[in-house]
mmCIF file of C-alpha atoms in Angstrom:
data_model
loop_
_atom_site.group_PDB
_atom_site.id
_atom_site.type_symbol
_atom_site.label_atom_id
_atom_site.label_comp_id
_atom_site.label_asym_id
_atom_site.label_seq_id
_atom_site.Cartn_x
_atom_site.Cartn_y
_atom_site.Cartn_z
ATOM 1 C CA UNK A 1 -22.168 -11.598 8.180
ATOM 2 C CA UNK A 2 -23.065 -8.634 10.631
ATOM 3 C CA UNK A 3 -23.353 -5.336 9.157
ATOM 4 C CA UNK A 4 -23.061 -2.389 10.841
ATOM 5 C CA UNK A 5 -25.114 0.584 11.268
ATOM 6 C CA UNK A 6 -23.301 4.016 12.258
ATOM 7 C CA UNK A 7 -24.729 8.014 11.831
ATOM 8 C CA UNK A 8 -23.148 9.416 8.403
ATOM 9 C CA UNK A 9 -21.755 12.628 10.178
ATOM 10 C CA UNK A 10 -21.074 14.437 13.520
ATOM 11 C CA UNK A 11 -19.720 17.411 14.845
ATOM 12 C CA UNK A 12 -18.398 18.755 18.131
ATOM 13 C CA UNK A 13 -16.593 21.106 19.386
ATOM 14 C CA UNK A 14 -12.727 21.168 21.278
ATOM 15 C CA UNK A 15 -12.347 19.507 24.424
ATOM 16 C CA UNK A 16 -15.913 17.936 24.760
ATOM 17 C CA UNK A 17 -15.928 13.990 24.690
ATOM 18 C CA UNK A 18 -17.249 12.394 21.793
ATOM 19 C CA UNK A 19 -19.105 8.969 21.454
ATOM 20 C CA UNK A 20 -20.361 7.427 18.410
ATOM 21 C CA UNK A 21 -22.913 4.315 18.487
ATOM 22 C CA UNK A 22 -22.961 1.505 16.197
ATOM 23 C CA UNK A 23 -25.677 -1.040 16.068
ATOM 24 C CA UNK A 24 -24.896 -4.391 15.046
ATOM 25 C CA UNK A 25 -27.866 -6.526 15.877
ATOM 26 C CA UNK A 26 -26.694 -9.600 14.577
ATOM 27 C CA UNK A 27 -23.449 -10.143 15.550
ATOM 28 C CA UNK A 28 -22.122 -13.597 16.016
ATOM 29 C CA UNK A 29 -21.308 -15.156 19.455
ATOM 30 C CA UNK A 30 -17.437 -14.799 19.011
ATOM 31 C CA UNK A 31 -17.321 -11.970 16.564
ATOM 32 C CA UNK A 32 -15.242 -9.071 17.867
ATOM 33 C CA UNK A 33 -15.923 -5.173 17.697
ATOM 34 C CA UNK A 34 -12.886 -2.916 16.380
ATOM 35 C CA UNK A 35 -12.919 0.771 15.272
ATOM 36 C CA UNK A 36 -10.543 2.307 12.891
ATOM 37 C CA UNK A 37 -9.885 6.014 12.206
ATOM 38 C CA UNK A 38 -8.809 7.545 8.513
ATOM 39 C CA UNK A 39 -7.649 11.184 8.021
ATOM 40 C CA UNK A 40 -7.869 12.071 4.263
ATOM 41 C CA UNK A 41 -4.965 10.368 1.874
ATOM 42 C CA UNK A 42 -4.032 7.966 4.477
ATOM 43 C CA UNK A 43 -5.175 4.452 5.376
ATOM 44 C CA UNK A 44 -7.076 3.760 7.850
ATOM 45 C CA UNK A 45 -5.621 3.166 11.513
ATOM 46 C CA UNK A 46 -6.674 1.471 14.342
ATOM 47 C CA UNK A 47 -8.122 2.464 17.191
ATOM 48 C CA UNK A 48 -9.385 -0.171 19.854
ATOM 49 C CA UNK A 49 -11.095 -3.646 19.878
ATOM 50 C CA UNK A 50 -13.420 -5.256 21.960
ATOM 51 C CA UNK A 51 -15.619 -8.346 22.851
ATOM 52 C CA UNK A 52 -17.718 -7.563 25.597
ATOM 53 C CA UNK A 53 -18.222 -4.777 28.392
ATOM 54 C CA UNK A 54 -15.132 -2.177 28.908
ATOM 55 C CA UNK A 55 -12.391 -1.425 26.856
ATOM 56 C CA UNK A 56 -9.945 1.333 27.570
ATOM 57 C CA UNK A 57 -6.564 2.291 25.994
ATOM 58 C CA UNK A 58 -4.347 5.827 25.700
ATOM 59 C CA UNK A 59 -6.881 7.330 23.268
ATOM 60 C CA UNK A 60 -10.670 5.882 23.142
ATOM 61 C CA UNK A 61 -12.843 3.917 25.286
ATOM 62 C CA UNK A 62 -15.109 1.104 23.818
ATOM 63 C CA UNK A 63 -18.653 0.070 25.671
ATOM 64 C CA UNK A 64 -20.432 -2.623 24.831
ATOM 65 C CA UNK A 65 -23.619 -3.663 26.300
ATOM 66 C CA UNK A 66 -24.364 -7.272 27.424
ATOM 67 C CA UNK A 67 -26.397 -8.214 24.807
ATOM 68 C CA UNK A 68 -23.474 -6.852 22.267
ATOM 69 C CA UNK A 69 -26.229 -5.925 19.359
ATOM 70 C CA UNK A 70 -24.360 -2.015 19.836
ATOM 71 C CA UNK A 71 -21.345 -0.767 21.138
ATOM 72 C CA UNK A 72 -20.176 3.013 21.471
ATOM 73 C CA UNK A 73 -16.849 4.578 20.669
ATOM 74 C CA UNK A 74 -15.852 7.000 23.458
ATOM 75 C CA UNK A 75 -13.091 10.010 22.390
ATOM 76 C CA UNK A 76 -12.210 12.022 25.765
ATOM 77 C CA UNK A 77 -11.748 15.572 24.729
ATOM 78 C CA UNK A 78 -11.155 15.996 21.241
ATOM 79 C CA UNK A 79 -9.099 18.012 19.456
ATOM 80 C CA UNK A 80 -9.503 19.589 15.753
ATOM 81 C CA UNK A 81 -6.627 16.492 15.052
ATOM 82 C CA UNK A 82 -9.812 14.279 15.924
ATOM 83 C CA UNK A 83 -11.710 15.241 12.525
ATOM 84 C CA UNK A 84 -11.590 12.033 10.496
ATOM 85 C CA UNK A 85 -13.711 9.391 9.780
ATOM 86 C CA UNK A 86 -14.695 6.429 12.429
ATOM 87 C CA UNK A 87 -15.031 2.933 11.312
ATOM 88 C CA UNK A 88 -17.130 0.264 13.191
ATOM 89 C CA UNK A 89 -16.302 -3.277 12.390
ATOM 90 C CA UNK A 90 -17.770 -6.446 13.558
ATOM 91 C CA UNK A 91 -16.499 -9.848 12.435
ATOM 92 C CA UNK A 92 -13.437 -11.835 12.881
ATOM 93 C CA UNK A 93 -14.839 -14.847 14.641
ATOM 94 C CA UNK A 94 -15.353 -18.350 13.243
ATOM 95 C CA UNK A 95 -19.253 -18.025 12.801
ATOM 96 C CA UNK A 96 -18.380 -15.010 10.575
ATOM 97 C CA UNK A 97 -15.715 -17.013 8.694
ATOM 98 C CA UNK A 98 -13.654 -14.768 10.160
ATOM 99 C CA UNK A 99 -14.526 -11.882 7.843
ATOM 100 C CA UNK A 100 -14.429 -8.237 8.472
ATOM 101 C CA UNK A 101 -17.295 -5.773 6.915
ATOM 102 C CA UNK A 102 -16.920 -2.264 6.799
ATOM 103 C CA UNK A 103 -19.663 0.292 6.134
ATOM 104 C CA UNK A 104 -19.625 3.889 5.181
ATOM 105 C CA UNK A 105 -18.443 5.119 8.609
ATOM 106 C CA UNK A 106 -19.260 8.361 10.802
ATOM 107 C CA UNK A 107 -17.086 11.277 9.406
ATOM 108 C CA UNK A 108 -16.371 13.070 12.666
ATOM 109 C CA UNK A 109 -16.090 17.185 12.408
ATOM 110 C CA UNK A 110 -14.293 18.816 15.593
ATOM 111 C CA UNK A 111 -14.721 22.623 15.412
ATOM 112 C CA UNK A 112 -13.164 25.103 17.591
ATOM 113 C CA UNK B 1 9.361 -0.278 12.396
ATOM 114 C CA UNK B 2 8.533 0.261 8.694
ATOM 115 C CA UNK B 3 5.373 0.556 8.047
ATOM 116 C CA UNK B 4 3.344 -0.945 4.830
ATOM 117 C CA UNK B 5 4.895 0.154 1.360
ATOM 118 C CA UNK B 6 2.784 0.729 -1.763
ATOM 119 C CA UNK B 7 3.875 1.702 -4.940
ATOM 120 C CA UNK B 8 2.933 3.917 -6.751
ATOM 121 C CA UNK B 9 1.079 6.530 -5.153
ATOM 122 C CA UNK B 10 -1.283 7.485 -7.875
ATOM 123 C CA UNK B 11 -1.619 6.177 -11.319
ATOM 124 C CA UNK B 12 -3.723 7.438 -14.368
ATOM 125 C CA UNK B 13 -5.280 4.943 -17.092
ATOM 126 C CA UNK B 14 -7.221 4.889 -19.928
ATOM 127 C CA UNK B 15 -10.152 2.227 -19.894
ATOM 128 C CA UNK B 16 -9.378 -1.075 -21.073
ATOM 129 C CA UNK B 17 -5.429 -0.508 -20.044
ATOM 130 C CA UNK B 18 -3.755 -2.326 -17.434
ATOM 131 C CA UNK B 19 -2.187 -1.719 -14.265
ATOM 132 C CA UNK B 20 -0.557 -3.405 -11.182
ATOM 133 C CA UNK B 21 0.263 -2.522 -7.619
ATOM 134 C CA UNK B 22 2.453 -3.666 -5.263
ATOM 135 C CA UNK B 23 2.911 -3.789 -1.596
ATOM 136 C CA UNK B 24 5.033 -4.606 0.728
ATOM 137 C CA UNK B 25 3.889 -5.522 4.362
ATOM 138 C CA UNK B 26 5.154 -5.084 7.667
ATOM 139 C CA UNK B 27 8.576 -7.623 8.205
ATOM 140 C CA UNK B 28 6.836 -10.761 10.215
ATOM 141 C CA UNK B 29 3.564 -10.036 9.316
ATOM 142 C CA UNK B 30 1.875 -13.455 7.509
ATOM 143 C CA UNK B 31 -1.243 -11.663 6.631
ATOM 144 C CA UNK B 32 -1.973 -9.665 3.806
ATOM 145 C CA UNK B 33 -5.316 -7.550 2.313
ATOM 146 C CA UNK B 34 -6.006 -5.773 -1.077
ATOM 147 C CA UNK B 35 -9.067 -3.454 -0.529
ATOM 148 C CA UNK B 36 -10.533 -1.104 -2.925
ATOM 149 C CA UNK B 37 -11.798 2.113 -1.020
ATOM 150 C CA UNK B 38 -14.450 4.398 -3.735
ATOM 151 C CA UNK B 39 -14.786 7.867 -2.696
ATOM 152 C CA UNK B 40 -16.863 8.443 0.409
ATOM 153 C CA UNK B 41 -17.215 4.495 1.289
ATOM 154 C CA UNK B 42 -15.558 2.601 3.423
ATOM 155 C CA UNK B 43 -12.953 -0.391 1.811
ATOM 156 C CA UNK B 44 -14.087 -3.296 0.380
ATOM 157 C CA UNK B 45 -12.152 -6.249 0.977
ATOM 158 C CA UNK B 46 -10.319 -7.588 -2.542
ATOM 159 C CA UNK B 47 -8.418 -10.510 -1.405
ATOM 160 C CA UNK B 48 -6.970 -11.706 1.750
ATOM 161 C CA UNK B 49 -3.871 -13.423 1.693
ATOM 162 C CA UNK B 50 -2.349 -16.114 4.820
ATOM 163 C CA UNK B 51 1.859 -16.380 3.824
ATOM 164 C CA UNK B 52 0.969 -16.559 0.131
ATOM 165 C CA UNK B 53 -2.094 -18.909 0.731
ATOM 166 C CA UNK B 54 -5.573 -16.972 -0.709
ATOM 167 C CA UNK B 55 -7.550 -17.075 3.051
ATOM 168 C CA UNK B 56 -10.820 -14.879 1.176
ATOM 169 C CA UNK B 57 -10.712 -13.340 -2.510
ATOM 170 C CA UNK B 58 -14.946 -13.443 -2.516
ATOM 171 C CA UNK B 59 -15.060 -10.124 -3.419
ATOM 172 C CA UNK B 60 -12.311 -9.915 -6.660
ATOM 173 C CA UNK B 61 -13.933 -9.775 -9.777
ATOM 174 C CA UNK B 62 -11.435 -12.184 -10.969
ATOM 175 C CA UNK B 63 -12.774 -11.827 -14.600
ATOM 176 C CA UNK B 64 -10.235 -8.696 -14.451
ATOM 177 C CA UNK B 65 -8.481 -8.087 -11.137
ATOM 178 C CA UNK B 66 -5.550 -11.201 -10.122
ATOM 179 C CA UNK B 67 -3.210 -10.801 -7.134
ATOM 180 C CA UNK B 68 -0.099 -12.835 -5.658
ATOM 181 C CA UNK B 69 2.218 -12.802 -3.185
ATOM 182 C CA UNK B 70 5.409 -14.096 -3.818
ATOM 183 C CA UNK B 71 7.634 -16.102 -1.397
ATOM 184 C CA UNK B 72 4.738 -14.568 1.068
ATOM 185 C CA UNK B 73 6.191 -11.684 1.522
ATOM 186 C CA UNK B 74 5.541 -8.905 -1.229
ATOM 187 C CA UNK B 75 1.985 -8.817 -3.418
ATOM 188 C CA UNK B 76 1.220 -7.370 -6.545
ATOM 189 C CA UNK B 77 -2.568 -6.809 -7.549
ATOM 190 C CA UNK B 78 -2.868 -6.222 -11.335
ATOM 191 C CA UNK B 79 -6.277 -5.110 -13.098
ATOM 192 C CA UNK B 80 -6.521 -6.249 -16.671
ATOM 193 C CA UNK B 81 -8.911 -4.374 -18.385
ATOM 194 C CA UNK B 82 -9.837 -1.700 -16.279
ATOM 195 C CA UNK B 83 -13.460 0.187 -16.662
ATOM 196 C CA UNK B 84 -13.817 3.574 -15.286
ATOM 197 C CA UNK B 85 -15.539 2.150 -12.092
ATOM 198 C CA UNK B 86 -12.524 0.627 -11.259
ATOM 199 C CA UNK B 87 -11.382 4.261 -10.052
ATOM 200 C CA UNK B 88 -10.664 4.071 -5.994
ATOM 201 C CA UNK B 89 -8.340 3.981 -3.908
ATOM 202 C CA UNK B 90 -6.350 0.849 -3.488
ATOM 203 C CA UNK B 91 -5.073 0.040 0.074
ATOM 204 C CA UNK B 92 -2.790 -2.736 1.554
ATOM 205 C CA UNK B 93 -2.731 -4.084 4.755
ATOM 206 C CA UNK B 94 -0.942 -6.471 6.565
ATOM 207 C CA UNK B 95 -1.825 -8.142 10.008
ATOM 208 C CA UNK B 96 0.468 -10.527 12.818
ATOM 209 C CA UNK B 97 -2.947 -12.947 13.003
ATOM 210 C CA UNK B 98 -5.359 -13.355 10.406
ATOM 211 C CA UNK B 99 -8.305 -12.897 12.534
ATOM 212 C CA UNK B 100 -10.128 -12.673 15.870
ATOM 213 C CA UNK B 101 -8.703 -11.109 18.719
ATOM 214 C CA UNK B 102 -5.784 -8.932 18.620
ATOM 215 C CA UNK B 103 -6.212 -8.631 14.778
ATOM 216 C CA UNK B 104 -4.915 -5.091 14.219
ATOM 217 C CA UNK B 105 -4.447 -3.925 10.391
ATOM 218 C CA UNK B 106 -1.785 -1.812 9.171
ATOM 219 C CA UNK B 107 -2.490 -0.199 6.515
ATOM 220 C CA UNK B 108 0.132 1.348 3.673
ATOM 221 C CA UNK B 109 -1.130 5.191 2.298
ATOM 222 C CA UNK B 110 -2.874 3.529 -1.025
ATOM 223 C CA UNK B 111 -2.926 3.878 -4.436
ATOM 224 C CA UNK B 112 -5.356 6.085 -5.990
ATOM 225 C CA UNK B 113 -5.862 5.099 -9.259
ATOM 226 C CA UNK B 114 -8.247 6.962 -12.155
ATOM 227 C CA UNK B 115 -9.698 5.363 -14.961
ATOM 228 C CA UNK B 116 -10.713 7.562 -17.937
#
């Protein structure tokens, strides 16, 4: 199974963008890439999911290089809503037994 | 829509007591997790249920913790005894797919549960 590799904390400040890299050097051919956010009490809540290249929706962008081993987490201009912590997850494909692993995540500090 | 249920919120035990949590997933949604979330790390997958088929339960320590899910629909996860290091969060989640592409969790607020 592919574990993940992300930095334990960041910080930034309002209206910069934000990316946050997560190695995974041995993900499996058709494993797939998601990110999850979690404010404090609450479950955590999904952000965007990717296989390869570009991935863009309403609030994050997702790059992944060709050879997949990484892939960054792109937050356009944050907001002090933005503090949370950022999961990376790799898994989900047959080779994986379609498992998901999730490590300690990046907990994300937006200051004004 | 509704989102993921779980009752009760928090819950406070003694060691060696039991307790049981239930959940109720999105309507339509065939898949179903139990994860166990310890302060300051991320959640562990418990037991992952397909309609109320066990898909992955790998990581229950089934000596003490059982789950089912009824009709598929609603799940109950029950510890029996607990030990203090059974104190965590417990979250529910419930998925359209079981895996791959397009697998997006939804995930209830959790249980926190404390084990003195």
């Amino acid at each position: 199974l592919a574990k993940t590799t992300q930095p334990i904390s960041m910080d930034s400040y309002e209206g910069q963008e934000v990316n946050i890299t997560c190695s995974h050097n041995n993900i499996a051919t058709n494993d797939y890439i998601t990110w999850y956010q979690q404010f404090p009490s609450q479950g955590p809540r999904f952000i965007i999911q990717g296989y390869k290249t570009k991935v863009t929706n309403e609030v994050a962008s997702l790059f992944i290089p060709a050879d997949r081993k990484s892939s960054t987490l792109s937050l356009p201009r944050v907001s002090l809503s933005d503090t949370a912590v950022y999961y990376c997850l790799v898994g989900g494909g047959m080779d994986s037994n379609y498992q998901l692993i999730w490590g300690a995540g990046t907990k994300l500090i937006i200051k004004p | 829509e509704a989102g993921v249920a779980q009752s009760p919120r928090y819950k406070i035990i003694e060691k060696r007591q039991s307790v049981a949590f239930w959940c109720n997933p999105i309507s339509g949604h065939a898949t179903l997790y139990w994860y166990q979330q310890i302060l300051g790390q991320g959640p562990k997958l418990l037991i992952q249920f397909q309609n109320n088929g066990v898909v992955d339960d790998s990581q229950l320590p089934k000596d003490r913790f059982s789950a089912e899910r009824l009709k598929g629909v609603d799940s109950t996860l029950k510890i029996q005894p607990a030990k203090l290091e059974d104190s965590a969060v417990y979250l529910c989640a419930s998925s359209r797919v079981p895996s791959g592409a397009y697998n997006e969790q939804f995930f209830g607020p959790g249980t926190r549960l404390t084990v003195l």
